[in-house]
Amino acid sequence: MLKKFLAGSAIAISMTLMAMESPGQYSNPVSDRNMPDPSVIDGGDGYYYLYVTETVRNLPVFRSRNLVDWEFVGTAFNDSTRPSFEPKAGIWAPDISKVGDRYVLHYSMSVWGGEWTCGIGSAWSDSPSGPFTDNGMMFRSNEIGVKNCIDPFYIEDGGKKYLFFGSFRGIYAVELTDDGLSLREGTPVVKVAGTAYEGTYIHKKDGKYYFFASTGTCCEGLKSTYTTVVGRSDSLLGPYVDKQGKGMLDNNHEIVIHKNRDFVGTGHNSEIVTDDEGNDWMLYHAVEVSGPKGRKLMLDKINWIDGWPSVSGGEPASTAKAPVFSQK
């Protein structure tokens, strides 16, 4: 009887492992590297390129064909081309975009506690893998009058180019020049969300604008409270509201991804990527409870229910069906 029980248990365990490793499935995290604040773009060469906060000096760049298997490509800068307007700062929360024929990288430079000295710069490259040519500082907090000018996000709308930015001192937007590298002269600084947020990403779908952001603490290991949230608007510059019509300017929102027993600090999501089956996917970072070293790269499917984005159960998947991409 004991032999039968042990044999049955072994078969059950084997079948569980096979299910977890079945082709067409993936498990979170999709990378064990420290990869916080991801931003992703289709490189047009069969790869998606990913940029994260500087855990490797000079800003690491990764690539993947399927959003699951990531390889290190190199760095956006080297020691001689590295942005330097804040010499002792790290390069945080990069945002990658295609502007015209060039890849434009917006980035933050900051030190912890440097709420008035931090700022945002821009760089460009002809290739998503770099190298990038730094265009220098666009603005600094003490120049533009907004604390914590970090976490840039670029978007084009109505023939204009905008940059959103900010961290727990309000989220703001400004208009950029046609090349996306500089502030447009005389642009107003428009407040679009309250003091609960950072890590802005805006997604347009079916005529609506969805303002994704993160609340809570990002960087306290297992004590991190980061949570991904969203609001919706009929206009890029707002007002953004929750399902009850309460405004994000007053720190109201809907929760998209929260912690569970396996992952905490679930936030700072990337751009949404649509696979070949029409499914939407979002990368973000989280701290793994079983191995809380760094903020690891996560992937989850976005479901659209009654005009609002959600993930299954509102929490990270452990194992799920993988995105489907044809091999180009």
mmCIF file of C-alpha atoms in Angstrom:
data_model
loop_
_atom_site.group_PDB
_atom_site.id
_atom_site.type_symbol
_atom_site.label_atom_id
_atom_site.label_comp_id
_atom_site.label_asym_id
_atom_site.label_seq_id
_atom_site.Cartn_x
_atom_site.Cartn_y
_atom_site.Cartn_z
ATOM 1 C CA MET A 1 0.000 0.000 0.000
ATOM 2 C CA LEU A 2 2.805 2.412 0.909
ATOM 3 C CA LYS A 3 4.586 1.636 -2.362
ATOM 4 C CA LYS A 4 1.383 2.363 -4.300
ATOM 5 C CA PHE A 5 0.914 5.636 -2.397
ATOM 6 C CA LEU A 6 4.494 6.735 -3.038
ATOM 7 C CA ALA A 7 4.239 5.729 -6.692
ATOM 8 C CA GLY A 8 1.000 7.638 -7.058
ATOM 9 C CA SER A 9 2.510 10.680 -5.366
ATOM 10 C CA ALA A 10 5.519 10.558 -7.663
ATOM 11 C CA ILE A 11 3.259 10.409 -10.712
ATOM 12 C CA ALA A 12 1.185 13.334 -9.429
ATOM 13 C CA ILE A 13 4.309 15.402 -8.788
ATOM 14 C CA SER A 14 5.681 14.483 -12.209
ATOM 15 C CA MET A 15 2.428 15.478 -13.904
ATOM 16 C CA THR A 16 2.410 18.795 -12.012
ATOM 17 C CA LEU A 17 5.958 19.575 -13.128
ATOM 18 C CA MET A 18 5.093 18.616 -16.715
ATOM 19 C CA ALA A 19 2.087 20.971 -16.621
ATOM 20 C CA MET A 20 4.254 23.783 -15.308
ATOM 21 C CA GLU A 21 6.808 23.203 -18.046
ATOM 22 C CA SER A 22 4.384 22.489 -20.887
ATOM 23 C CA PRO A 23 5.094 24.205 -24.191
ATOM 24 C CA GLY A 24 3.052 27.344 -24.542
ATOM 25 C CA GLN A 25 3.172 28.164 -20.845
ATOM 26 C CA TYR A 26 5.311 30.485 -18.766
ATOM 27 C CA SER A 27 5.931 31.085 -15.075
ATOM 28 C CA ASN A 28 6.455 34.314 -13.138
ATOM 29 C CA PRO A 29 8.894 35.874 -12.733
ATOM 30 C CA VAL A 30 9.953 35.694 -16.375
ATOM 31 C CA SER A 31 13.449 36.740 -15.312
ATOM 32 C CA ASP A 32 15.326 36.322 -12.056
ATOM 33 C CA ARG A 33 17.384 39.430 -12.806
ATOM 34 C CA ASN A 34 16.814 42.691 -10.967
ATOM 35 C CA MET A 35 14.833 44.516 -13.694
ATOM 36 C CA PRO A 36 12.756 47.357 -12.188
ATOM 37 C CA ASP A 37 10.586 49.895 -14.015
ATOM 38 C CA PRO A 38 10.425 48.188 -17.435
ATOM 39 C CA SER A 39 9.685 49.959 -20.716
ATOM 40 C CA VAL A 40 9.295 47.893 -23.888
ATOM 41 C CA ILE A 41 9.152 48.492 -27.641
ATOM 42 C CA ASP A 42 8.835 46.413 -30.813
ATOM 43 C CA GLY A 43 12.190 46.730 -32.553
ATOM 44 C CA GLY A 44 10.776 45.741 -35.941
ATOM 45 C CA ASP A 45 13.379 42.982 -36.251
ATOM 46 C CA GLY A 46 11.495 40.150 -34.576
ATOM 47 C CA TYR A 47 12.506 41.262 -31.092
ATOM 48 C CA TYR A 48 10.967 43.320 -28.312
ATOM 49 C CA TYR A 49 13.502 45.514 -26.532
ATOM 50 C CA LEU A 50 13.305 46.222 -22.819
ATOM 51 C CA TYR A 51 14.910 49.043 -20.821
ATOM 52 C CA VAL A 52 14.966 49.166 -17.020
ATOM 53 C CA THR A 53 16.232 51.303 -14.161
ATOM 54 C CA GLU A 54 20.008 51.244 -13.936
ATOM 55 C CA THR A 55 20.867 48.009 -12.127
ATOM 56 C CA VAL A 56 23.721 47.603 -14.603
ATOM 57 C CA ARG A 57 25.769 50.768 -15.050
ATOM 58 C CA ASN A 58 24.909 52.874 -18.114
ATOM 59 C CA LEU A 59 21.357 51.488 -18.437
ATOM 60 C CA PRO A 60 20.828 47.845 -19.409
ATOM 61 C CA VAL A 61 18.975 46.786 -22.565
ATOM 62 C CA PHE A 62 17.383 43.347 -23.044
ATOM 63 C CA ARG A 63 15.525 41.700 -25.907
ATOM 64 C CA SER A 64 13.008 38.882 -26.395
ATOM 65 C CA ARG A 65 10.982 37.346 -29.200
ATOM 66 C CA ASN A 66 8.123 36.268 -26.941
ATOM 67 C CA LEU A 67 8.113 38.528 -23.825
ATOM 68 C CA VAL A 68 9.112 35.491 -21.742
ATOM 69 C CA ASP A 69 12.735 34.656 -22.606
ATOM 70 C CA TRP A 70 14.979 37.707 -22.180
ATOM 71 C CA GLU A 71 18.633 38.122 -23.099
ATOM 72 C CA PHE A 72 20.987 40.935 -22.182
ATOM 73 C CA VAL A 73 21.978 43.026 -25.229
ATOM 74 C CA GLY A 74 24.232 45.647 -23.673
ATOM 75 C CA THR A 75 23.889 49.160 -22.312
ATOM 76 C CA ALA A 76 22.339 52.268 -23.798
ATOM 77 C CA PHE A 77 25.400 54.343 -22.865
ATOM 78 C CA ASN A 78 29.034 53.842 -21.913
ATOM 79 C CA ASP A 79 31.135 55.754 -19.414
ATOM 80 C CA SER A 80 32.015 58.449 -21.943
ATOM 81 C CA THR A 81 28.484 58.926 -23.346
ATOM 82 C CA ARG A 82 26.657 58.553 -20.029
ATOM 83 C CA PRO A 83 24.296 61.443 -19.096
ATOM 84 C CA SER A 84 25.998 63.684 -16.582
ATOM 85 C CA PHE A 85 23.732 66.600 -15.655
ATOM 86 C CA GLU A 86 23.405 65.068 -12.175
ATOM 87 C CA PRO A 87 26.883 63.528 -11.738
ATOM 88 C CA LYS A 88 26.230 61.342 -8.676
ATOM 89 C CA ALA A 89 22.775 60.214 -9.767
ATOM 90 C CA GLY A 90 21.513 56.921 -11.106
ATOM 91 C CA ILE A 91 19.604 56.618 -14.369
ATOM 92 C CA TRP A 92 16.060 55.664 -13.397
ATOM 93 C CA ALA A 93 12.818 54.603 -15.078
ATOM 94 C CA PRO A 94 13.685 54.905 -18.776
ATOM 95 C CA ASP A 95 10.894 55.243 -21.322
ATOM 96 C CA ILE A 96 11.487 54.120 -24.928
ATOM 97 C CA SER A 97 9.508 55.417 -27.930
ATOM 98 C CA LYS A 98 9.727 55.553 -31.708
ATOM 99 C CA VAL A 99 9.649 59.183 -32.839
ATOM 100 C CA GLY A 100 9.854 59.459 -36.586
ATOM 101 C CA ASP A 101 12.626 57.134 -37.719
ATOM 102 C CA ARG A 102 14.555 57.265 -34.442
ATOM 103 C CA TYR A 103 14.309 55.575 -31.072
ATOM 104 C CA VAL A 104 13.991 58.191 -28.361
ATOM 105 C CA LEU A 105 14.848 57.382 -24.759
ATOM 106 C CA HIS A 106 13.550 59.595 -21.961
ATOM 107 C CA TYR A 107 15.177 58.940 -18.602
ATOM 108 C CA SER A 108 15.345 60.253 -15.035
ATOM 109 C CA MET A 109 18.500 61.148 -13.141
ATOM 110 C CA SER A 110 18.153 61.203 -9.378
ATOM 111 C CA VAL A 111 19.629 60.334 -6.023
ATOM 112 C CA TRP A 112 17.481 59.164 -3.109
ATOM 113 C CA GLY A 113 15.991 62.230 -1.456
ATOM 114 C CA GLY A 114 16.927 64.559 -4.303
ATOM 115 C CA GLU A 115 13.404 65.839 -4.867
ATOM 116 C CA TRP A 116 14.515 69.265 -6.140
ATOM 117 C CA THR A 117 17.728 68.273 -7.960
ATOM 118 C CA CYS A 118 16.380 65.339 -9.977
ATOM 119 C CA GLY A 119 15.440 65.831 -13.603
ATOM 120 C CA ILE A 120 14.596 64.257 -16.928
ATOM 121 C CA GLY A 121 16.789 63.964 -20.003
ATOM 122 C CA SER A 122 16.502 62.563 -23.511
ATOM 123 C CA ALA A 123 18.643 60.558 -25.892
ATOM 124 C CA TRP A 124 18.232 59.004 -29.322
ATOM 125 C CA SER A 125 19.474 56.143 -31.479
ATOM 126 C CA ASP A 126 18.892 54.702 -34.934
ATOM 127 C CA SER A 127 18.684 51.228 -33.379
ATOM 128 C CA PRO A 128 16.647 49.932 -30.425
ATOM 129 C CA SER A 129 19.778 48.235 -29.091
ATOM 130 C CA GLY A 130 21.717 51.500 -29.083
ATOM 131 C CA PRO A 131 24.171 53.018 -28.652
ATOM 132 C CA PHE A 132 22.221 56.140 -27.689
ATOM 133 C CA THR A 133 23.378 59.703 -28.178
ATOM 134 C CA ASP A 134 22.549 61.771 -25.132
ATOM 135 C CA ASN A 135 20.680 65.004 -25.805
ATOM 136 C CA GLY A 136 21.132 66.150 -22.219
ATOM 137 C CA MET A 137 18.759 67.480 -19.599
ATOM 138 C CA MET A 138 15.278 68.542 -20.646
ATOM 139 C CA PHE A 139 14.377 70.051 -17.259
ATOM 140 C CA ARG A 140 15.087 69.759 -13.553
ATOM 141 C CA SER A 141 12.652 69.897 -10.628
ATOM 142 C CA ASN A 142 13.965 73.187 -9.251
ATOM 143 C CA GLU A 143 13.677 74.778 -12.707
ATOM 144 C CA ILE A 144 10.167 73.628 -13.568
ATOM 145 C CA GLY A 145 8.785 74.037 -10.027
ATOM 146 C CA VAL A 146 7.673 70.431 -9.512
ATOM 147 C CA LYS A 147 9.265 68.129 -6.938
ATOM 148 C CA ASN A 148 10.334 64.625 -7.968
ATOM 149 C CA CYS A 149 10.548 65.089 -11.736
ATOM 150 C CA ILE A 150 11.179 61.412 -12.525
ATOM 151 C CA ASP A 151 9.387 58.541 -14.288
ATOM 152 C CA PRO A 152 8.893 60.054 -17.752
ATOM 153 C CA PHE A 153 6.309 58.717 -20.194
ATOM 154 C CA TYR A 154 6.072 59.859 -23.834
ATOM 155 C CA ILE A 155 2.922 59.770 -25.960
ATOM 156 C CA GLU A 156 1.693 61.287 -29.217
ATOM 157 C CA ASP A 157 -1.896 62.441 -29.576
ATOM 158 C CA GLY A 158 -3.738 64.748 -31.958
ATOM 159 C CA GLY A 159 -0.564 65.574 -33.867
ATOM 160 C CA LYS A 160 1.204 66.707 -30.680
ATOM 161 C CA LYS A 161 3.880 65.102 -28.549
ATOM 162 C CA TYR A 162 3.645 65.007 -24.759
ATOM 163 C CA LEU A 163 5.721 63.937 -21.782
ATOM 164 C CA PHE A 164 4.104 62.883 -18.500
ATOM 165 C CA PHE A 165 6.205 62.745 -15.344
ATOM 166 C CA GLY A 166 6.161 62.927 -11.548
ATOM 167 C CA SER A 167 6.350 60.880 -8.384
ATOM 168 C CA PHE A 168 4.120 61.350 -5.310
ATOM 169 C CA ARG A 169 4.072 65.129 -5.756
ATOM 170 C CA GLY A 170 1.499 65.040 -8.543
ATOM 171 C CA ILE A 171 1.650 63.761 -12.108
ATOM 172 C CA TYR A 172 2.157 66.446 -14.746
ATOM 173 C CA ALA A 173 2.248 66.766 -18.523
ATOM 174 C CA VAL A 174 4.119 69.075 -20.887
ATOM 175 C CA GLU A 175 4.229 69.390 -24.667
ATOM 176 C CA LEU A 176 7.436 68.532 -26.528
ATOM 177 C CA THR A 177 9.102 69.627 -29.751
ATOM 178 C CA ASP A 178 8.519 67.620 -32.925
ATOM 179 C CA ASP A 179 11.629 65.500 -32.384
ATOM 180 C CA GLY A 180 10.480 64.568 -28.873
ATOM 181 C CA LEU A 181 13.794 65.620 -27.352
ATOM 182 C CA SER A 182 12.999 68.995 -25.778
ATOM 183 C CA LEU A 183 10.220 71.005 -24.149
ATOM 184 C CA ARG A 184 8.168 73.092 -26.547
ATOM 185 C CA GLU A 185 8.801 76.742 -25.765
ATOM 186 C CA GLY A 186 6.104 78.237 -23.566
ATOM 187 C CA THR A 187 4.412 74.898 -22.847
ATOM 188 C CA PRO A 188 2.233 74.965 -19.726
ATOM 189 C CA VAL A 189 2.826 72.405 -16.981
ATOM 190 C CA VAL A 190 -0.522 70.637 -16.557
ATOM 191 C CA LYS A 191 -1.374 68.580 -13.483
ATOM 192 C CA VAL A 192 -3.299 65.437 -14.433
ATOM 193 C CA ALA A 193 -3.229 63.224 -11.313
ATOM 194 C CA GLY A 194 -2.751 63.547 -7.571
ATOM 195 C CA THR A 195 -0.021 62.755 -5.070
ATOM 196 C CA ALA A 196 -0.644 59.003 -4.742
ATOM 197 C CA TYR A 197 1.095 58.063 -7.960
ATOM 198 C CA GLU A 198 4.267 57.482 -9.930
ATOM 199 C CA GLY A 199 5.274 55.310 -12.905
ATOM 200 C CA THR A 200 2.792 56.756 -15.413
ATOM 201 C CA TYR A 201 1.741 54.867 -18.541
ATOM 202 C CA ILE A 202 -1.221 55.877 -20.735
ATOM 203 C CA HIS A 203 -2.891 53.493 -23.146
ATOM 204 C CA LYS A 204 -5.501 54.498 -25.722
ATOM 205 C CA LYS A 205 -8.200 51.967 -26.590
ATOM 206 C CA ASP A 206 -11.571 52.377 -28.287
ATOM 207 C CA GLY A 207 -11.462 56.146 -27.915
ATOM 208 C CA LYS A 208 -10.699 56.048 -24.181
ATOM 209 C CA TYR A 209 -7.456 56.910 -22.407
ATOM 210 C CA TYR A 210 -6.320 54.628 -19.587
ATOM 211 C CA PHE A 211 -3.952 56.117 -17.035
ATOM 212 C CA PHE A 212 -1.900 53.339 -15.390
ATOM 213 C CA ALA A 213 0.236 54.229 -12.388
ATOM 214 C CA SER A 214 1.693 52.778 -9.203
ATOM 215 C CA THR A 215 0.834 53.565 -5.605
ATOM 216 C CA GLY A 216 2.667 52.654 -2.407
ATOM 217 C CA THR A 217 6.341 51.890 -1.820
ATOM 218 C CA CYS A 218 8.531 50.370 -4.501
ATOM 219 C CA CYS A 219 11.778 49.525 -2.850
ATOM 220 C CA GLU A 220 11.464 48.064 0.642
ATOM 221 C CA GLY A 221 11.879 44.392 -0.191
ATOM 222 C CA LEU A 222 9.154 42.259 1.334
ATOM 223 C CA LYS A 223 7.652 45.372 2.930
ATOM 224 C CA SER A 224 7.044 46.971 -0.486
ATOM 225 C CA THR A 225 3.415 47.966 -1.024
ATOM 226 C CA TYR A 226 3.539 48.872 -4.720
ATOM 227 C CA THR A 227 0.209 48.314 -6.458
ATOM 228 C CA THR A 228 -0.727 48.910 -10.108
ATOM 229 C CA VAL A 229 -3.828 51.092 -10.544
ATOM 230 C CA VAL A 230 -5.767 52.739 -13.375
ATOM 231 C CA GLY A 231 -8.179 55.545 -14.189
ATOM 232 C CA ARG A 232 -9.999 56.406 -17.428
ATOM 233 C CA SER A 233 -10.678 59.556 -19.439
ATOM 234 C CA ASP A 234 -12.148 60.750 -22.716
ATOM 235 C CA SER A 235 -9.174 63.094 -23.145
ATOM 236 C CA LEU A 236 -5.415 62.606 -22.889
ATOM 237 C CA LEU A 237 -5.032 65.393 -20.344
ATOM 238 C CA GLY A 238 -7.970 64.211 -18.293
ATOM 239 C CA PRO A 239 -9.888 64.329 -16.133
ATOM 240 C CA TYR A 240 -9.147 60.687 -15.251
ATOM 241 C CA VAL A 241 -11.704 58.965 -13.033
ATOM 242 C CA ASP A 242 -12.462 55.621 -11.410
ATOM 243 C CA LYS A 243 -15.579 53.534 -12.093
ATOM 244 C CA GLN A 244 -17.632 55.770 -9.794
ATOM 245 C CA GLY A 245 -16.506 58.929 -11.571
ATOM 246 C CA LYS A 246 -14.176 60.051 -8.763
ATOM 247 C CA GLY A 247 -11.058 61.806 -9.997
ATOM 248 C CA MET A 248 -7.425 60.709 -9.944
ATOM 249 C CA LEU A 249 -6.591 64.314 -9.102
ATOM 250 C CA ASP A 250 -8.086 63.396 -5.725
ATOM 251 C CA ASN A 251 -6.219 60.062 -5.669
ATOM 252 C CA ASN A 252 -9.127 57.829 -6.712
ATOM 253 C CA HIS A 253 -8.484 54.829 -8.963
ATOM 254 C CA GLU A 254 -9.176 51.169 -9.703
ATOM 255 C CA ILE A 255 -6.712 48.435 -8.713
ATOM 256 C CA VAL A 256 -5.280 46.327 -11.530
ATOM 257 C CA ILE A 257 -2.558 44.220 -9.864
ATOM 258 C CA HIS A 258 -1.997 43.775 -6.130
ATOM 259 C CA LYS A 259 0.215 41.509 -4.050
ATOM 260 C CA ASN A 260 -0.438 37.862 -3.251
ATOM 261 C CA ARG A 261 1.318 35.217 -1.173
ATOM 262 C CA ASP A 262 4.079 34.790 -3.779
ATOM 263 C CA PHE A 263 4.766 38.362 -4.896
ATOM 264 C CA VAL A 264 4.648 41.813 -3.330
ATOM 265 C CA GLY A 265 5.443 45.281 -4.655
ATOM 266 C CA THR A 266 3.600 44.700 -7.947
ATOM 267 C CA GLY A 267 4.069 47.895 -9.921
ATOM 268 C CA HIS A 268 5.618 50.227 -12.481
ATOM 269 C CA ASN A 269 4.137 48.542 -15.518
ATOM 270 C CA SER A 270 5.398 48.750 -19.084
ATOM 271 C CA GLU A 271 3.577 49.565 -22.263
ATOM 272 C CA ILE A 272 0.889 47.079 -23.324
ATOM 273 C CA VAL A 273 1.950 44.618 -26.045
ATOM 274 C CA THR A 274 -0.592 42.770 -28.211
ATOM 275 C CA ASP A 275 0.313 39.257 -29.344
ATOM 276 C CA ASP A 276 -0.642 37.494 -32.585
ATOM 277 C CA GLU A 277 -3.879 36.203 -31.069
ATOM 278 C CA GLY A 278 -5.000 39.708 -30.105
ATOM 279 C CA ASN A 279 -4.280 39.286 -26.403
ATOM 280 C CA ASP A 280 -2.815 42.205 -24.451
ATOM 281 C CA TRP A 281 0.159 41.742 -22.133
ATOM 282 C CA MET A 282 1.867 43.909 -19.554
ATOM 283 C CA LEU A 283 5.304 43.648 -18.002
ATOM 284 C CA TYR A 284 5.969 45.051 -14.533
ATOM 285 C CA HIS A 285 8.193 44.322 -11.552
ATOM 286 C CA ALA A 286 7.611 42.633 -8.215
ATOM 287 C CA VAL A 287 9.500 41.212 -5.256
ATOM 288 C CA GLU A 288 9.364 37.415 -5.042
ATOM 289 C CA VAL A 289 8.557 36.261 -1.512
ATOM 290 C CA SER A 290 10.607 33.071 -1.831
ATOM 291 C CA GLY A 291 13.655 34.924 -3.112
ATOM 292 C CA PRO A 292 13.351 38.618 -2.275
ATOM 293 C CA LYS A 293 16.500 39.824 -3.985
ATOM 294 C CA GLY A 294 15.731 42.686 -6.322
ATOM 295 C CA ARG A 295 12.622 43.595 -8.273
ATOM 296 C CA LYS A 296 12.027 40.838 -10.805
ATOM 297 C CA LEU A 297 10.385 41.038 -14.208
ATOM 298 C CA MET A 298 6.760 39.891 -14.316
ATOM 299 C CA LEU A 299 4.284 39.281 -17.144
ATOM 300 C CA ASP A 300 0.503 39.122 -17.049
ATOM 301 C CA LYS A 301 -2.346 39.116 -19.520
ATOM 302 C CA ILE A 302 -4.644 42.132 -19.510
ATOM 303 C CA ASN A 303 -8.357 41.394 -19.835
ATOM 304 C CA TRP A 304 -10.800 44.120 -20.847
ATOM 305 C CA ILE A 305 -14.094 43.824 -18.983
ATOM 306 C CA ASP A 306 -16.827 46.432 -19.436
ATOM 307 C CA GLY A 307 -14.260 48.895 -20.750
ATOM 308 C CA TRP A 308 -11.770 48.453 -17.905
ATOM 309 C CA PRO A 309 -8.447 46.580 -17.763
ATOM 310 C CA SER A 310 -7.845 43.810 -15.259
ATOM 311 C CA VAL A 311 -5.726 40.735 -14.655
ATOM 312 C CA SER A 312 -7.129 37.397 -13.536
ATOM 313 C CA GLY A 313 -7.849 37.590 -9.817
ATOM 314 C CA GLY A 314 -6.212 41.014 -9.628
ATOM 315 C CA GLU A 315 -2.892 39.366 -8.781
ATOM 316 C CA PRO A 316 0.206 37.954 -10.510
ATOM 317 C CA ALA A 317 -0.120 34.618 -12.258
ATOM 318 C CA SER A 318 2.165 31.818 -11.123
ATOM 319 C CA THR A 319 1.897 29.817 -14.348
ATOM 320 C CA ALA A 320 -0.222 30.718 -17.365
ATOM 321 C CA LYS A 321 -0.586 30.363 -21.107
ATOM 322 C CA ALA A 322 2.189 32.284 -22.823
ATOM 323 C CA PRO A 323 1.820 35.016 -25.439
ATOM 324 C CA VAL A 324 1.732 33.800 -29.019
ATOM 325 C CA PHE A 325 4.126 35.347 -31.532
ATOM 326 C CA SER A 326 5.058 34.098 -34.979
ATOM 327 C CA GLN A 327 8.778 33.763 -35.569
ATOM 328 C CA LYS A 328 9.714 36.509 -37.999
#
